[in-house]
Coordinates of C-alpha atoms and ligand atoms in Angstrom, one line a residue:
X1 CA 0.0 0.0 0.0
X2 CA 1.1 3.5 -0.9
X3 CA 1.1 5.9 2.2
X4 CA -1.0 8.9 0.5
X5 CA -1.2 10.9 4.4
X6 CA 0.3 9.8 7.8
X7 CA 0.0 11.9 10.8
X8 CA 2.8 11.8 13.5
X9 CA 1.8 10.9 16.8
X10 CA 1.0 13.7 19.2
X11 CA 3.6 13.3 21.7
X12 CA 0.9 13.3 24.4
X13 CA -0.8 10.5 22.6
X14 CA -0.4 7.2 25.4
X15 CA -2.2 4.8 24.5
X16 CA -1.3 1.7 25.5
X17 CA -2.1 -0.5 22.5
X18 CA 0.6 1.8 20.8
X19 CA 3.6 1.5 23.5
X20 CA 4.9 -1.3 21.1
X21 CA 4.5 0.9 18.2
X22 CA 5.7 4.5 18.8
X23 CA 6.1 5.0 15.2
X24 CA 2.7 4.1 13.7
X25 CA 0.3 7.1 13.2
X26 CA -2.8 6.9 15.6
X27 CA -4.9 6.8 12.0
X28 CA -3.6 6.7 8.3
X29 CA -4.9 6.9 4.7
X30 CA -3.5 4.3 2.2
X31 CA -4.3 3.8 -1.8
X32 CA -4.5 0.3 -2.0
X33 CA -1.6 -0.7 -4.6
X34 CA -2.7 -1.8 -7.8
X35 CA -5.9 0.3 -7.9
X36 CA -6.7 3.5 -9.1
X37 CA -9.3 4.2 -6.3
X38 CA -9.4 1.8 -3.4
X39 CA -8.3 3.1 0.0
X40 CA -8.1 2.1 3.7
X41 CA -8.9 4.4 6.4
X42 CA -7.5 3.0 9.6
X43 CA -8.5 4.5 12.9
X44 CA -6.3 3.0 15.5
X45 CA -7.0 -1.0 15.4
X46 CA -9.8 -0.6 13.1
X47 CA -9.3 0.3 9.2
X48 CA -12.5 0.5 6.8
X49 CA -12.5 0.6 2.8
X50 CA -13.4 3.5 0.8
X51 CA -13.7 4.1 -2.9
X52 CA -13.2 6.9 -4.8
X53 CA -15.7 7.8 -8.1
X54 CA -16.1 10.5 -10.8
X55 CA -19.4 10.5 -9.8
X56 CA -18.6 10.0 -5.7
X57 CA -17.7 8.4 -3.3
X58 CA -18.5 4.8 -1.2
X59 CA -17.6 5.0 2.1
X60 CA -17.7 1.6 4.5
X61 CA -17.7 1.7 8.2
X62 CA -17.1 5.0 10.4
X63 CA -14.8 2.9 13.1
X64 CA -15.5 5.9 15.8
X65 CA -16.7 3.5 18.8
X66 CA -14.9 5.9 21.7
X67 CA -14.4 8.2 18.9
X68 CA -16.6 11.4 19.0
X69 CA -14.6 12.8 16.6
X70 CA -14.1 9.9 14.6
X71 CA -16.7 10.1 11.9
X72 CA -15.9 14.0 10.7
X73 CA -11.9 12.7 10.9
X74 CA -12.6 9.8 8.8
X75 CA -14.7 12.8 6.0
X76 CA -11.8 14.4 6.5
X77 CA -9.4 11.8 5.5
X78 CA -11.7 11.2 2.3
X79 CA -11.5 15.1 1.2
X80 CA -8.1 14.9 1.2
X81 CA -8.5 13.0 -1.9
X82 CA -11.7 14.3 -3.3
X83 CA -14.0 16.4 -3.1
X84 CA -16.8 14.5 -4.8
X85 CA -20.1 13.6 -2.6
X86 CA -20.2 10.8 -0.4
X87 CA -22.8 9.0 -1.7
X88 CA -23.0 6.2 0.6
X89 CA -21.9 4.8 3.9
X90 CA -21.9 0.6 4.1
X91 CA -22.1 -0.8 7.5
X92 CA -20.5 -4.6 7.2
X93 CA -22.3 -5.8 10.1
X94 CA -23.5 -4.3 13.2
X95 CA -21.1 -4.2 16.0
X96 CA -20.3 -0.6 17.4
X97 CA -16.7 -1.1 17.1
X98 CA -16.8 -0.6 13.0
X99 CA -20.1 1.2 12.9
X100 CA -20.8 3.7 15.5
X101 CA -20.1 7.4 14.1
X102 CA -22.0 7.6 11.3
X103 CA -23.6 10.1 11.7
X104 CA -21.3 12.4 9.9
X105 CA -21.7 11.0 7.2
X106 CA -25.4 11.2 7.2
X107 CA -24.9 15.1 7.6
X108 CA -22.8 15.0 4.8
X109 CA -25.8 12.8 2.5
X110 CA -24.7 9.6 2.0
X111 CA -26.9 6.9 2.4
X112 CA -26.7 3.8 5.0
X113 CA -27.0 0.9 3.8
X114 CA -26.6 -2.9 5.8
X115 CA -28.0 -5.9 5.6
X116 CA -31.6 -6.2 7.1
X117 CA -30.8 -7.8 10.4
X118 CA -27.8 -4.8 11.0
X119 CA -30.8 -2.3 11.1
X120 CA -33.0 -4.7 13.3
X121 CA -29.9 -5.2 15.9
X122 CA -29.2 -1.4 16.0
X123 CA -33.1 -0.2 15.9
X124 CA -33.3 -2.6 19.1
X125 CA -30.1 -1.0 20.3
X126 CA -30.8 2.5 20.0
X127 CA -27.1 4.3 20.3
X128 CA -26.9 7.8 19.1
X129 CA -23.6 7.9 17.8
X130 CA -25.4 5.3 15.2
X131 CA -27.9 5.9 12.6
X132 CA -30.1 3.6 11.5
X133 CA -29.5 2.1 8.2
X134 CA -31.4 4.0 5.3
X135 CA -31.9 1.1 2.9
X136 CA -31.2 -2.5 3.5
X137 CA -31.0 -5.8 1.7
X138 CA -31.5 -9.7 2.5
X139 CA -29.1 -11.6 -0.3
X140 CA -27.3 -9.1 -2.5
X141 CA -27.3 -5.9 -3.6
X142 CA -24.6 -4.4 -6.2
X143 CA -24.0 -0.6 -6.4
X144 CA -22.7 1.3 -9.4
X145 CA -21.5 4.4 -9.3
X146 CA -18.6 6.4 -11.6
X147 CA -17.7 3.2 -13.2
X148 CA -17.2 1.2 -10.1
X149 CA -19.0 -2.0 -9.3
X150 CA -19.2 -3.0 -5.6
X151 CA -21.3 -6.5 -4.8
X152 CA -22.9 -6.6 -1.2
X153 CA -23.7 -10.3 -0.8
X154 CA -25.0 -12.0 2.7
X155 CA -23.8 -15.8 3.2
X156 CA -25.4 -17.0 6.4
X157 CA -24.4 -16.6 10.1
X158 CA -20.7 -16.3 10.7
X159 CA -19.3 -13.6 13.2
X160 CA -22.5 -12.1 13.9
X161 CA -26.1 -12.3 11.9
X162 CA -25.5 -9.3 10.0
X163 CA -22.1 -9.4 8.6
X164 CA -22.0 -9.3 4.7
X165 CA -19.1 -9.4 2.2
X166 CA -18.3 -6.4 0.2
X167 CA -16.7 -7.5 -3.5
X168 CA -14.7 -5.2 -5.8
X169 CA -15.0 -7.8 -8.5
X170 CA -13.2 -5.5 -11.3
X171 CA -10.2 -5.4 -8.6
X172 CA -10.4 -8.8 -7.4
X173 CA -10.7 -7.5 -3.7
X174 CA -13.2 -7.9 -0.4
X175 CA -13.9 -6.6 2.6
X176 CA -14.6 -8.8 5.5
X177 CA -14.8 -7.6 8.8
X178 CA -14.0 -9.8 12.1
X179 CA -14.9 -13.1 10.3
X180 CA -11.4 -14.0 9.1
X181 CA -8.6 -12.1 11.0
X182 CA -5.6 -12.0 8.7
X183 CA -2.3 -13.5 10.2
X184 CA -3.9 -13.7 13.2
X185 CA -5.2 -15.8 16.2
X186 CA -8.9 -14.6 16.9
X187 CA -9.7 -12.8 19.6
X188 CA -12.9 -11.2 21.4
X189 CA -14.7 -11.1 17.6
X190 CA -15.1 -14.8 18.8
X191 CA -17.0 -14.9 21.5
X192 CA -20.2 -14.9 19.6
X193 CA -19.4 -16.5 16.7
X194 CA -21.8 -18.8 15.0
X195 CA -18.8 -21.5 14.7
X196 CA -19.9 -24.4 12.3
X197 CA -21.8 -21.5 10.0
X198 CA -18.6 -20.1 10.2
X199 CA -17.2 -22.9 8.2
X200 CA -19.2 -22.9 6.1
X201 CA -18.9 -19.0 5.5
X202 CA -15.7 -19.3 4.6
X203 CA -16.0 -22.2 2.1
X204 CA -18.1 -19.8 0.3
X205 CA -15.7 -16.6 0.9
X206 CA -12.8 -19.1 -0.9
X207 CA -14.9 -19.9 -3.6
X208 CA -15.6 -16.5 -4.9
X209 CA -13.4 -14.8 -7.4
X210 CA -10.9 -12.4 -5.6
X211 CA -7.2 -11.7 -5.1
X212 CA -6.6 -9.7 -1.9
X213 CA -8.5 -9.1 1.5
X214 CA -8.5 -6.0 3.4
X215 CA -9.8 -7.0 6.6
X216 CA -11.3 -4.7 9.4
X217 CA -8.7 -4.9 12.0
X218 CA -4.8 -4.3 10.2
X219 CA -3.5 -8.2 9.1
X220 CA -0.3 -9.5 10.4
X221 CA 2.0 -8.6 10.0
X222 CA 2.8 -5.2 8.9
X223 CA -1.1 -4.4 8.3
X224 CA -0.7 -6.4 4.7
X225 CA -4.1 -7.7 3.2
X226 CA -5.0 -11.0 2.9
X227 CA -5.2 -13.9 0.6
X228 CA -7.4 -17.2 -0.3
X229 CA -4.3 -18.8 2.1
X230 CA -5.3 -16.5 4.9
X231 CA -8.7 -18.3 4.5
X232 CA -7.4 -21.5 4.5
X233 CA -5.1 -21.1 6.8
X234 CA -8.3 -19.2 9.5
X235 CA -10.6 -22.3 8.4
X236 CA -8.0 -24.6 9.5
X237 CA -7.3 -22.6 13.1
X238 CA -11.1 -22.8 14.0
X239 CA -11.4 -26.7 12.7
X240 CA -8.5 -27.7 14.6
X241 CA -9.6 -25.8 17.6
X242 CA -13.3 -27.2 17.3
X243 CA -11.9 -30.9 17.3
X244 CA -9.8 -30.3 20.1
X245 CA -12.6 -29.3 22.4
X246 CA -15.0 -31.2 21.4
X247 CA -12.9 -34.6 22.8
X248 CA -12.6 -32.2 26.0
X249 CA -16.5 -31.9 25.9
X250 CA -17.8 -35.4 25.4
X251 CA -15.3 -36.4 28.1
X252 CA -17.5 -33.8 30.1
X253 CA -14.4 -31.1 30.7
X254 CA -16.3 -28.0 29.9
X255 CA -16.3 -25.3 31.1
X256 CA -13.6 -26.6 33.4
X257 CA -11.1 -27.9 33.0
X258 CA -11.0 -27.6 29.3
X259 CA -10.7 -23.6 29.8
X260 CA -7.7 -24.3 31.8
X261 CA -6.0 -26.4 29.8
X262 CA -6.5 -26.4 26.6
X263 CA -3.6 -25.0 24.7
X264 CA -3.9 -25.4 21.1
X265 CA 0.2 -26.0 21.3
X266 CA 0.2 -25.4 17.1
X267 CA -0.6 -21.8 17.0
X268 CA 0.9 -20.1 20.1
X269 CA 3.4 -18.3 17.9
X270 CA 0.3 -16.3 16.0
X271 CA -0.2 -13.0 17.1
X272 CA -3.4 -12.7 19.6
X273 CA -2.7 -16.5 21.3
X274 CA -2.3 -15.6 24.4
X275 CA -5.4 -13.7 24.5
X276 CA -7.7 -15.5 22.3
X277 CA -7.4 -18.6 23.1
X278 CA -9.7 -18.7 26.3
X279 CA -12.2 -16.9 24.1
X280 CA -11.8 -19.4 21.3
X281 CA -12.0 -22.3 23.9
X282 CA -14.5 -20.9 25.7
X283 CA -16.8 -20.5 22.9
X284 CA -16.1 -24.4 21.6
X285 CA -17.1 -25.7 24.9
X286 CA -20.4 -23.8 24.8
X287 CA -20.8 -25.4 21.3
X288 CA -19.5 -28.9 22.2
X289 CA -20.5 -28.9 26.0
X290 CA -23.7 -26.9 26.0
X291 CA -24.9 -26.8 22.3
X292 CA -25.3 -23.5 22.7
Ligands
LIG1 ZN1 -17.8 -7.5 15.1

């Protein structure tokens, strides 16, 4: 990715997430190499897709959970690079943690639009930093604006009920958000995953025609993007994990002492072990142990 703005970190800036990191901007815009229009916004953890179009632009996911400010930075971000319309805002699922925020963008005209159960989730919900989706969809919807073709396509339950796959089929590239973490062992996205749909979610993300995955939390390492062996490689994590604790399960080890001790010895290397695997096994037991 070419680095098309960086800001330097505000010397007060102490975050903790970023004590490793003291040279990474708290947010960044990047062109996404290869393309003539494709960015990534990333706000701290969180990065979102936007496109760029002679007749406007498509904006996904404000990422401005804890963020009042977030939403207007992000519009900021994109008129550094335009100063067409925003015409729309896509939520990919939603969980506040990508979504809340947009209601600058709203202000500025763009439309919402998520996949039907996102609006039911958030109407039920309620939070004001989030606006309720203007138009929504149950299977697929495909936008066209300026010459580029963006597919919206819903696949069944995986992280959540709501999450949807956003296709740049002329570019070869998607945006998934939480389901498949690139490089990466999962972490809290997990702890209410639908797990066997998730299987079968990605089975259907690896057989649809792309090249490159930007994800919606920076892949590892070095924030790259993803590939189909990023899919395999995340399918394989969660079958392997789902096998282990199921022999934990039927042996009647769940909760405890599968939580304790199950290790999952094969992926401690991967970045997020240490702090995903509780989650991961905790949420196996429930499936294996509880059938929940
Ligand atoms: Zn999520």
């Amino acid at each position: 990715m070419r680095k098309v703005t960086a800001f330097v970190l505000a010397a007060s800036f102490a975050c903790a997430a970023y004590a490793q990191q003291p040279q990474r901007p708290p947010f960044q815009t990047t062109k996404v190499e290869g393309t003539d229009n494709v960015y990534i916004f990333r706000n701290g953890g969180h990065q979102a897709m936007f496109i760029v179009t002679s007749e406007g632009v498509i904006a996904t996911d404000p990422i401005a959970y804890g963020r009042p400010t977030g939403g207007a930075l992000y519009i900021e971000e994109i008129r550094k690079v335009t100063d067409k319309p925003i015409k729309y805002l896509i939520y990919s699922h939603h969980h506040y943690d990508h979504v809340a925020g947009g209601k600058a963008f709203k202000d500025a005209g763009a439309t919402i639009i998520s996949h039907k159960r996102a609006k039911e989730r958030l109407a039920a919900l309620g939070d004001p930093n989030t606006p309720l989706p203007d138009q929504t969809f149950e299977k697929s919807r495909t936008l066209k604006l300026g010459g580029t073709v963006l597919e919206l396509s819903y696949h069944g339950l995986n992280h959540s009920d709501s999450t949807i796959v956003m296709r740049l089929p002329k570019e070869k590239i998607v945006f998934i958000v939480d389901t498949i973490p690139v490089g990466a062992f999962p972490g809290r996205g997990f702890i209410d995953v639908y797990p066997l749909e998730t299987e079968q979610f990605m089975e259907r993300v690896l057989k649809m025609d792309w090249e490159r995955l930007i994800p919606g939390h920076p892949g590892q390492p070095g924030d790259r993007l993803g590939t189909k062996k990023d899919v395999e490689d995340q399918l394989a994590l969660i079958r392997y994990a789902s096998d282990e604790v199921k022999k934990w399960a039927r042996d009647g080890k769940c909760w405890e002492p599968a939580e304790k001790e199950v290790k999952l010895e094969k992926y401690e290397t991967w970045p997020g072990y240490q702090s995903g695997l509780p989650l991961v096994v905790r949420r196996y037991c429930g499936l294996w142990g509880r059938g929940t």
